[in-house]
PDB file of C-alpha atoms in Angstrom:
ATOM      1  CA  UNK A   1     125.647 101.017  89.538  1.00 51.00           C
ATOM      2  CA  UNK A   2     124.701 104.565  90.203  1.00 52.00           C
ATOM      3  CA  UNK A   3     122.075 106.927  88.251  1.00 48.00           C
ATOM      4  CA  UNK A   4     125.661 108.900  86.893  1.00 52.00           C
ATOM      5  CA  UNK A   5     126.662 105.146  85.429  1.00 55.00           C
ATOM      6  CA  UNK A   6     123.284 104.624  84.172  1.00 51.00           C
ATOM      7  CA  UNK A   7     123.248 107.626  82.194  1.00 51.00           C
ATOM      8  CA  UNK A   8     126.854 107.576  80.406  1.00 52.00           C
ATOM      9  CA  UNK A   9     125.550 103.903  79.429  1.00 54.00           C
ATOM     10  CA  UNK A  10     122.524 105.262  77.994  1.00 50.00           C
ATOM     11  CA  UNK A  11     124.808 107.826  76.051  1.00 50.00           C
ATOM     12  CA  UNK A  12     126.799 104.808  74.711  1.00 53.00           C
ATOM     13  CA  UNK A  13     123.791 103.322  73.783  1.00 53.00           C
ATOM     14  CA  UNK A  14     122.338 106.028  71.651  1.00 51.00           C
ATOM     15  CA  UNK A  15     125.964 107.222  70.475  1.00 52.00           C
ATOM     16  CA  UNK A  16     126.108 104.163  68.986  1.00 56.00           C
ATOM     17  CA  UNK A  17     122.712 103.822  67.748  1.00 53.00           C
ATOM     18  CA  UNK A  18     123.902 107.115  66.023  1.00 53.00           C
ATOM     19  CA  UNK A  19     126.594 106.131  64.520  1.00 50.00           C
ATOM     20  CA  UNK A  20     125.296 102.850  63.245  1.00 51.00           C
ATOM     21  CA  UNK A  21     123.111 105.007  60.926  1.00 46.00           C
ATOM     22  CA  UNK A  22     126.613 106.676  59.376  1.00 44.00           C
ATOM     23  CA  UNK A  23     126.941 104.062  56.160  1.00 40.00           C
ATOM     24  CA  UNK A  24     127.201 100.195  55.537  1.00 35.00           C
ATOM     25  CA  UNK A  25     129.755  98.239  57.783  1.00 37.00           C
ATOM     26  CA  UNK A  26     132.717  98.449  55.528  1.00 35.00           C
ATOM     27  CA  UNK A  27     136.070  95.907  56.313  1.00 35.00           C
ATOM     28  CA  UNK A  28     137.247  97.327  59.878  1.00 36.00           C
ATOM     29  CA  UNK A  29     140.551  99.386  59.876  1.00 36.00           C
ATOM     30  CA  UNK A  30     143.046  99.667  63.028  1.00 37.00           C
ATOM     31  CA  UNK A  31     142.156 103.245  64.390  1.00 38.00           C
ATOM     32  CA  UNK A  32     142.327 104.825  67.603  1.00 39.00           C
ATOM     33  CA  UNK A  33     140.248 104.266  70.670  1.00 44.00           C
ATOM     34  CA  UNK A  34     137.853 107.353  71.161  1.00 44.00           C
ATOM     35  CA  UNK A  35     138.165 108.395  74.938  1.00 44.00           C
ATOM     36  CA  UNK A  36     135.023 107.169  76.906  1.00 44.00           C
ATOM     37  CA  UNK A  37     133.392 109.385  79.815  1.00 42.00           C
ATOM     38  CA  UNK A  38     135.486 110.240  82.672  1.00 41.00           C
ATOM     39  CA  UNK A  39     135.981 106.685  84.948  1.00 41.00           C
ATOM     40  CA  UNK A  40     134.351 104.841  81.368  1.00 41.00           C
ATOM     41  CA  UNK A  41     136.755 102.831  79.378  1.00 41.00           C
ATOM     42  CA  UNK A  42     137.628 103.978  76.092  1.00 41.00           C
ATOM     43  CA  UNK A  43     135.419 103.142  73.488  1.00 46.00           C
ATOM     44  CA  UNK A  44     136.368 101.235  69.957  1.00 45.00           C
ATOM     45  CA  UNK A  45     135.094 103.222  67.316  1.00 49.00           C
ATOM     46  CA  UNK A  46     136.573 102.099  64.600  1.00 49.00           C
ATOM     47  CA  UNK A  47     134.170 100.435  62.542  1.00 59.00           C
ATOM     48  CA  UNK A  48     132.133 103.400  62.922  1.00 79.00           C
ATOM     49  CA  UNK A  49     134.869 105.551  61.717  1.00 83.00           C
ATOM     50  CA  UNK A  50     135.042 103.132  58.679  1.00 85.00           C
ATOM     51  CA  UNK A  51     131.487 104.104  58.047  1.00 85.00           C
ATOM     52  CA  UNK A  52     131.728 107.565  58.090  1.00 83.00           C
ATOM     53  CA  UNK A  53     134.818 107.596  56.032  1.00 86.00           C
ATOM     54  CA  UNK A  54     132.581 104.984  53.257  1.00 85.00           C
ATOM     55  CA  UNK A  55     130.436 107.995  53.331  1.00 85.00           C
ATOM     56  CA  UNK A  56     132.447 110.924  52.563  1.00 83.00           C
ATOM     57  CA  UNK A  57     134.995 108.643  50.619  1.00 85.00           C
ATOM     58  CA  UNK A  58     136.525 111.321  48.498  1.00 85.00           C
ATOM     59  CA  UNK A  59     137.020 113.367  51.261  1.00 84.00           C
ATOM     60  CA  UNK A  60     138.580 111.023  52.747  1.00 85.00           C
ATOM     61  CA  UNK A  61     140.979 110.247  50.112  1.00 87.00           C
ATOM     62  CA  UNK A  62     141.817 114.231  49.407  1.00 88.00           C
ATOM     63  CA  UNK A  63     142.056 115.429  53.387  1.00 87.00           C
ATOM     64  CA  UNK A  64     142.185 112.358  55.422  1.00 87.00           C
ATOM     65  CA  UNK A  65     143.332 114.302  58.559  1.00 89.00           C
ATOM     66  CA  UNK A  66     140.783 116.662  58.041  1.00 89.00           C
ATOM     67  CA  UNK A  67     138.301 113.808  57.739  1.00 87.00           C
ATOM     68  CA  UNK A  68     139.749 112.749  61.502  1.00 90.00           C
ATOM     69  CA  UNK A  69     139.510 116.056  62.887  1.00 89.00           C
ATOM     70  CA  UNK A  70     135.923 116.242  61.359  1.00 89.00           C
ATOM     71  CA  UNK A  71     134.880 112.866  62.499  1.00 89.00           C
ATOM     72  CA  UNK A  72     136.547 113.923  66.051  1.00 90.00           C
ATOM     73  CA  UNK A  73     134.485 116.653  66.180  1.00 90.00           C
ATOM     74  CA  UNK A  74     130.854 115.437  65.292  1.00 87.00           C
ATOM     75  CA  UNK A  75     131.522 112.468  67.888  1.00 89.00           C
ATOM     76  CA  UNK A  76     132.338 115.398  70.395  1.00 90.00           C
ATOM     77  CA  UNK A  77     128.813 117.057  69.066  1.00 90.00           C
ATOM     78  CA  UNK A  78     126.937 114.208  68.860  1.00 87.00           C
ATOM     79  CA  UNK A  79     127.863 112.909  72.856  1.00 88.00           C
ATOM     80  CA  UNK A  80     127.132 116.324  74.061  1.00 90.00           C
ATOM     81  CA  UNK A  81     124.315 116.675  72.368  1.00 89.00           C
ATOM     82  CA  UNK A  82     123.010 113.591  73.697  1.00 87.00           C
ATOM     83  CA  UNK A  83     124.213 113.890  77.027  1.00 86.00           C
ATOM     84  CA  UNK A  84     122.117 117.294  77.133  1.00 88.00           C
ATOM     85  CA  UNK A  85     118.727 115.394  75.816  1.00 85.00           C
ATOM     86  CA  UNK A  86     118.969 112.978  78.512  1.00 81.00           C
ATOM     87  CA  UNK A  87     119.702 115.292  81.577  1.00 81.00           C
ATOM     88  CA  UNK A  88     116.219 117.213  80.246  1.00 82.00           C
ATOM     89  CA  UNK A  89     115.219 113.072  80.122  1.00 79.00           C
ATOM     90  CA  UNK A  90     116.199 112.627  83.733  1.00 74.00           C
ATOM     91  CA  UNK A  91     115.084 116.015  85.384  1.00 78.00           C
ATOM     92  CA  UNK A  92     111.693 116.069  83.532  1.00 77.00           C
ATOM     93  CA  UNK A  93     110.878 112.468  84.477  1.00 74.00           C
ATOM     94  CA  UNK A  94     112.894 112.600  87.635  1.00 77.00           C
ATOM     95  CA  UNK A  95     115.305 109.653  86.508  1.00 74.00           C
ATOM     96  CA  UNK A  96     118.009 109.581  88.618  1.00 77.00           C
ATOM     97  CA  UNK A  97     115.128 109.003  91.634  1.00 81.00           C
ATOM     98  CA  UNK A  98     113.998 106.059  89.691  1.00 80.00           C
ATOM     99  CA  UNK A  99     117.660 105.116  88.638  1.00 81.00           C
ATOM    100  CA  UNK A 100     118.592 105.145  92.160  1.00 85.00           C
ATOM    101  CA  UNK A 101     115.493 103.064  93.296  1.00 87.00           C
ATOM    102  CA  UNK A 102     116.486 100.218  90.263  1.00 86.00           C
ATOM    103  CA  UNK A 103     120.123 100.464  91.809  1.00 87.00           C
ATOM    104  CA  UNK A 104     118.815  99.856  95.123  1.00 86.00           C
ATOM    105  CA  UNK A 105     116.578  97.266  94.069  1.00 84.00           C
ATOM    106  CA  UNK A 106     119.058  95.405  92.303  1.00 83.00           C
ATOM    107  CA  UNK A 107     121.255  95.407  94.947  1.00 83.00           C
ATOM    108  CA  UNK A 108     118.795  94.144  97.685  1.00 80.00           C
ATOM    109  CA  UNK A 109     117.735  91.269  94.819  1.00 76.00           C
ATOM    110  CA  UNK A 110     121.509  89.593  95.487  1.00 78.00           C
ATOM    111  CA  UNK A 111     121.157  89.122  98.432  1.00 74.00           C
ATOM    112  CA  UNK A 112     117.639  87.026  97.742  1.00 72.00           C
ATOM    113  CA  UNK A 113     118.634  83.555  97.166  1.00 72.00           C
ATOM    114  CA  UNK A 114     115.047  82.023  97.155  1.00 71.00           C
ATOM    115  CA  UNK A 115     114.516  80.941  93.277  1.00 71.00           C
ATOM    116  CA  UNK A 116     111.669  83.267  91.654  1.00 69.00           C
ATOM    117  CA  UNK A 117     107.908  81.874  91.035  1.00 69.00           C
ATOM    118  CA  UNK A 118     107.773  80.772  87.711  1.00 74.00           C
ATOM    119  CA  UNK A 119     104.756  78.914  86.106  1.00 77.00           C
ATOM    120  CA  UNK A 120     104.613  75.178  85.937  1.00 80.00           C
ATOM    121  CA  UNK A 121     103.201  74.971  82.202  1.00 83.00           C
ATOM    122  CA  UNK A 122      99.735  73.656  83.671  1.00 86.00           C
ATOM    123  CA  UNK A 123      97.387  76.999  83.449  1.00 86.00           C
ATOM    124  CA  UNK A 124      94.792  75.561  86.709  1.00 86.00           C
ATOM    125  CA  UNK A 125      97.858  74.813  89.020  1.00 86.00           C
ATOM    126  CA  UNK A 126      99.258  78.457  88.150  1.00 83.00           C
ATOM    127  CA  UNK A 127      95.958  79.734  88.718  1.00 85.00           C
ATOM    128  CA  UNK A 128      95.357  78.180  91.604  1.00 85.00           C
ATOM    129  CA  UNK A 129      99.215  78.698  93.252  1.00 84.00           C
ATOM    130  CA  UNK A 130      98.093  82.341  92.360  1.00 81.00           C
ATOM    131  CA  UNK A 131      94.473  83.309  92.997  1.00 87.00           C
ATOM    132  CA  UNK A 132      94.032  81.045  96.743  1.00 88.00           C
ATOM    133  CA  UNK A 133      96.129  83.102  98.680  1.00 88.00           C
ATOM    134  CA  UNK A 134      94.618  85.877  97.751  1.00 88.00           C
ATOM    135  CA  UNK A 135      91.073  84.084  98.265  1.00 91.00           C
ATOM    136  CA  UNK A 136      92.083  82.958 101.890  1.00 92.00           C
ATOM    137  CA  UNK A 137      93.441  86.407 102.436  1.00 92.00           C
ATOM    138  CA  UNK A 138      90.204  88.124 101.524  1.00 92.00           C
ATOM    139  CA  UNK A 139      88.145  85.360 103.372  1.00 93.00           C
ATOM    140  CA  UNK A 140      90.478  86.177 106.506  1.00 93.00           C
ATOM    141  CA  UNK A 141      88.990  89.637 105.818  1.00 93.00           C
ATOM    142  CA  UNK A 142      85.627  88.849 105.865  1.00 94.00           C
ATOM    143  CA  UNK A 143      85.647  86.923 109.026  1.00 94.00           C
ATOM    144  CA  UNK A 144      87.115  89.716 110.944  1.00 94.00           C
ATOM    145  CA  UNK A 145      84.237  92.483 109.578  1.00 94.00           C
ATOM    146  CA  UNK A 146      81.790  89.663 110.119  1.00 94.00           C
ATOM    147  CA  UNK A 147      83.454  89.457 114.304  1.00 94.00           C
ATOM    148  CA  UNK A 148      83.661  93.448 114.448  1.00 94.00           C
ATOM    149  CA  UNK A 149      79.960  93.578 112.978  1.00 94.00           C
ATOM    150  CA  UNK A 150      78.921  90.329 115.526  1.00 94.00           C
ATOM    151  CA  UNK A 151      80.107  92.580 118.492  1.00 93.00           C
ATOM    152  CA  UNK A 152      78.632  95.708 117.568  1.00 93.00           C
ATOM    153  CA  UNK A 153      75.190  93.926 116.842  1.00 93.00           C
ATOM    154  CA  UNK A 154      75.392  92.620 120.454  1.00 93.00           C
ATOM    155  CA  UNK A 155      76.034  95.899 121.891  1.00 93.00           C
ATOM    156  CA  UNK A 156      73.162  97.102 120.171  1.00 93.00           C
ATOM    157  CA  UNK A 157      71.035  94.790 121.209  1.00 93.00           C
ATOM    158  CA  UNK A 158      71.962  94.721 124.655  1.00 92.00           C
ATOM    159  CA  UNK A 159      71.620  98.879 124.446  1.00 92.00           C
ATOM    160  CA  UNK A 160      68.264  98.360 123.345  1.00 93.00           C
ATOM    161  CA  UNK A 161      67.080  95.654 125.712  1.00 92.00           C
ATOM    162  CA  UNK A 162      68.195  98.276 128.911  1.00 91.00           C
ATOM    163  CA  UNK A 163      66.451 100.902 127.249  1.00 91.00           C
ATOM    164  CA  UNK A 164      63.114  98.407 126.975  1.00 91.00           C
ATOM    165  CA  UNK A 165      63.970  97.729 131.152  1.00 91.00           C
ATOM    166  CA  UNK A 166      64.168 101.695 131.457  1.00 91.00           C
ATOM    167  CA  UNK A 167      61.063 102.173 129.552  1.00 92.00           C
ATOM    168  CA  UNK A 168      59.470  99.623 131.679  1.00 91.00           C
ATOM    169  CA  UNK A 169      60.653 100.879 135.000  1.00 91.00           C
ATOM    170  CA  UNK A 170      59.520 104.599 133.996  1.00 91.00           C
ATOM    171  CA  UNK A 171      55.846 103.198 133.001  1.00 91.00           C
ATOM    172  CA  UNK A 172      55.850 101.176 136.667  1.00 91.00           C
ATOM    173  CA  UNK A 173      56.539 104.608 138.398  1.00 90.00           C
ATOM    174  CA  UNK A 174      54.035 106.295 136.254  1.00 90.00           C
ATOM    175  CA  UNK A 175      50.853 103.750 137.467  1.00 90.00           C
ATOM    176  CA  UNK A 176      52.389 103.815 140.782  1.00 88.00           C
ATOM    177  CA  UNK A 177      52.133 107.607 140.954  1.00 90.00           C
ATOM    178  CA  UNK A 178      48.725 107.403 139.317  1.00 90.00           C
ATOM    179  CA  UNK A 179      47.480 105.055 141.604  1.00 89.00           C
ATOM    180  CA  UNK A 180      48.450 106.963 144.484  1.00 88.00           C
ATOM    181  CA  UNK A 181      47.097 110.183 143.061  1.00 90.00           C
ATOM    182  CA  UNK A 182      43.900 108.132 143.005  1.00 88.00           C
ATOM    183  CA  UNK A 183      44.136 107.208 146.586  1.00 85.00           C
ATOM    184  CA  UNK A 184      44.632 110.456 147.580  1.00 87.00           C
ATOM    185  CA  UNK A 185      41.681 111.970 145.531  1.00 85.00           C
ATOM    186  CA  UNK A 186      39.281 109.735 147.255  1.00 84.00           C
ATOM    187  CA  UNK A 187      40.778 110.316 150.431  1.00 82.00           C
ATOM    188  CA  UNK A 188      39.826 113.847 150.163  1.00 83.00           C
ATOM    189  CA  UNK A 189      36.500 112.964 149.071  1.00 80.00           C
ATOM    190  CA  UNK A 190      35.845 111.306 151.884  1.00 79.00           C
ATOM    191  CA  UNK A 191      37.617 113.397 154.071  1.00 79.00           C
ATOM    192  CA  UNK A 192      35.354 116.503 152.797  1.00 75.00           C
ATOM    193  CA  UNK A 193      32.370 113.972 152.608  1.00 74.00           C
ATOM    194  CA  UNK A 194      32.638 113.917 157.019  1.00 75.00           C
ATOM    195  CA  UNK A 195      33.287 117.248 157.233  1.00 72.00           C
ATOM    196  CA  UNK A 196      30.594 118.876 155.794  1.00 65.00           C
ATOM    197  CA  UNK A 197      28.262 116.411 157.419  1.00 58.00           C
ATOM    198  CA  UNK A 198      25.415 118.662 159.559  1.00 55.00           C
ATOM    199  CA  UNK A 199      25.774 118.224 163.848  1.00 54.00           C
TER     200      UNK A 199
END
């Protein structure tokens, strides 16, 4: 069914909704078929035709080809009319996009033969055939972030335990420079301790 077919049913619908409103049902009468949509069959309004002549009953009895052409020509109103409300309907609410994804959707659905999930009657099995897989799923979840945030705490830690060996390292350079600065001091001392010495 396409978004065109949707709409000429939904002008049916409210055509007739329309005309339902025209009188009381009165006894039904063998009129003419009033010509449908183009590629719609014709539709049977003859019981609405019944109404509206109930209606305008004298009318009806004076002129009743008049009463015809006048019935003719508020069904003519009335469908265009309609037809007009619900293509401002559609473009407004951008219907035939959503008609066309129903279509689509109901076509794809025949092709499903799996039967539906329906509920058992038994309120903790359908609560538990619902809410578990989404518990597992979010447990799933919080495994993985739990792994990703393992691995990154190791990295960290191994980061910092090279930057302890770095600091450590730098500090053993630093005493061993000191300590040879200090050697060196008191070799000088020493050195200037002979030389100035008297002969």
């Amino acid at each position: 069914m396409s978004a065109s077919t949707s709409g000429h049913l939904l002008v049916h619908m409210l055509v007739s909704a329309g005309l339902s409103l025209l009188g009381t049902p009165g006894a039904p009468r063998s009129l003419p078929e009033h010509p449908g949509p183009a590629g719609q069959p014709a539709q049977n309004l003859g019981g609405s035709y019944q109404r509206f002549t109930d209606c305008y009953k004298r009318l009806y009895q004076l002129q009743p080809e008049m009463t015809q052409r006048i019935y003719d020509k508020f069904i003519t109103q009335l469908q265009t009319s309609v037809q007009e409300e619900i293509s401002e309907i559609k473009a407004e609410g951008n219907l035939e996009a959503v008609l066309n994804t129903l279509d689509r959707i109901v076509e794809e659905g025949k092709d499903h033969t799996e039967l539906a999930w329906r509920p058992s009657g038994i309120p903790e099995e359908d609560v538990r055939s619902a809410m578990v897989p989404y518990f597992l799923q979010q447990r799933d979840a919080l495994q993985r972030r739990v792994h990703r945030q393992e691995a990154e705490n190791r990295q960290l830690a191994e980061a910092v335990l090279a930057g302890r060996r770095r600091v450590e390292e730098l500090q053993q350079q630093g005493q061993a420079q000191q300590q040879a600065w200090q050697a060196l001091r008191r070799e000088q001392k020493e050195l200037v301790g002979v030389l100035g010495e008297p002969e």
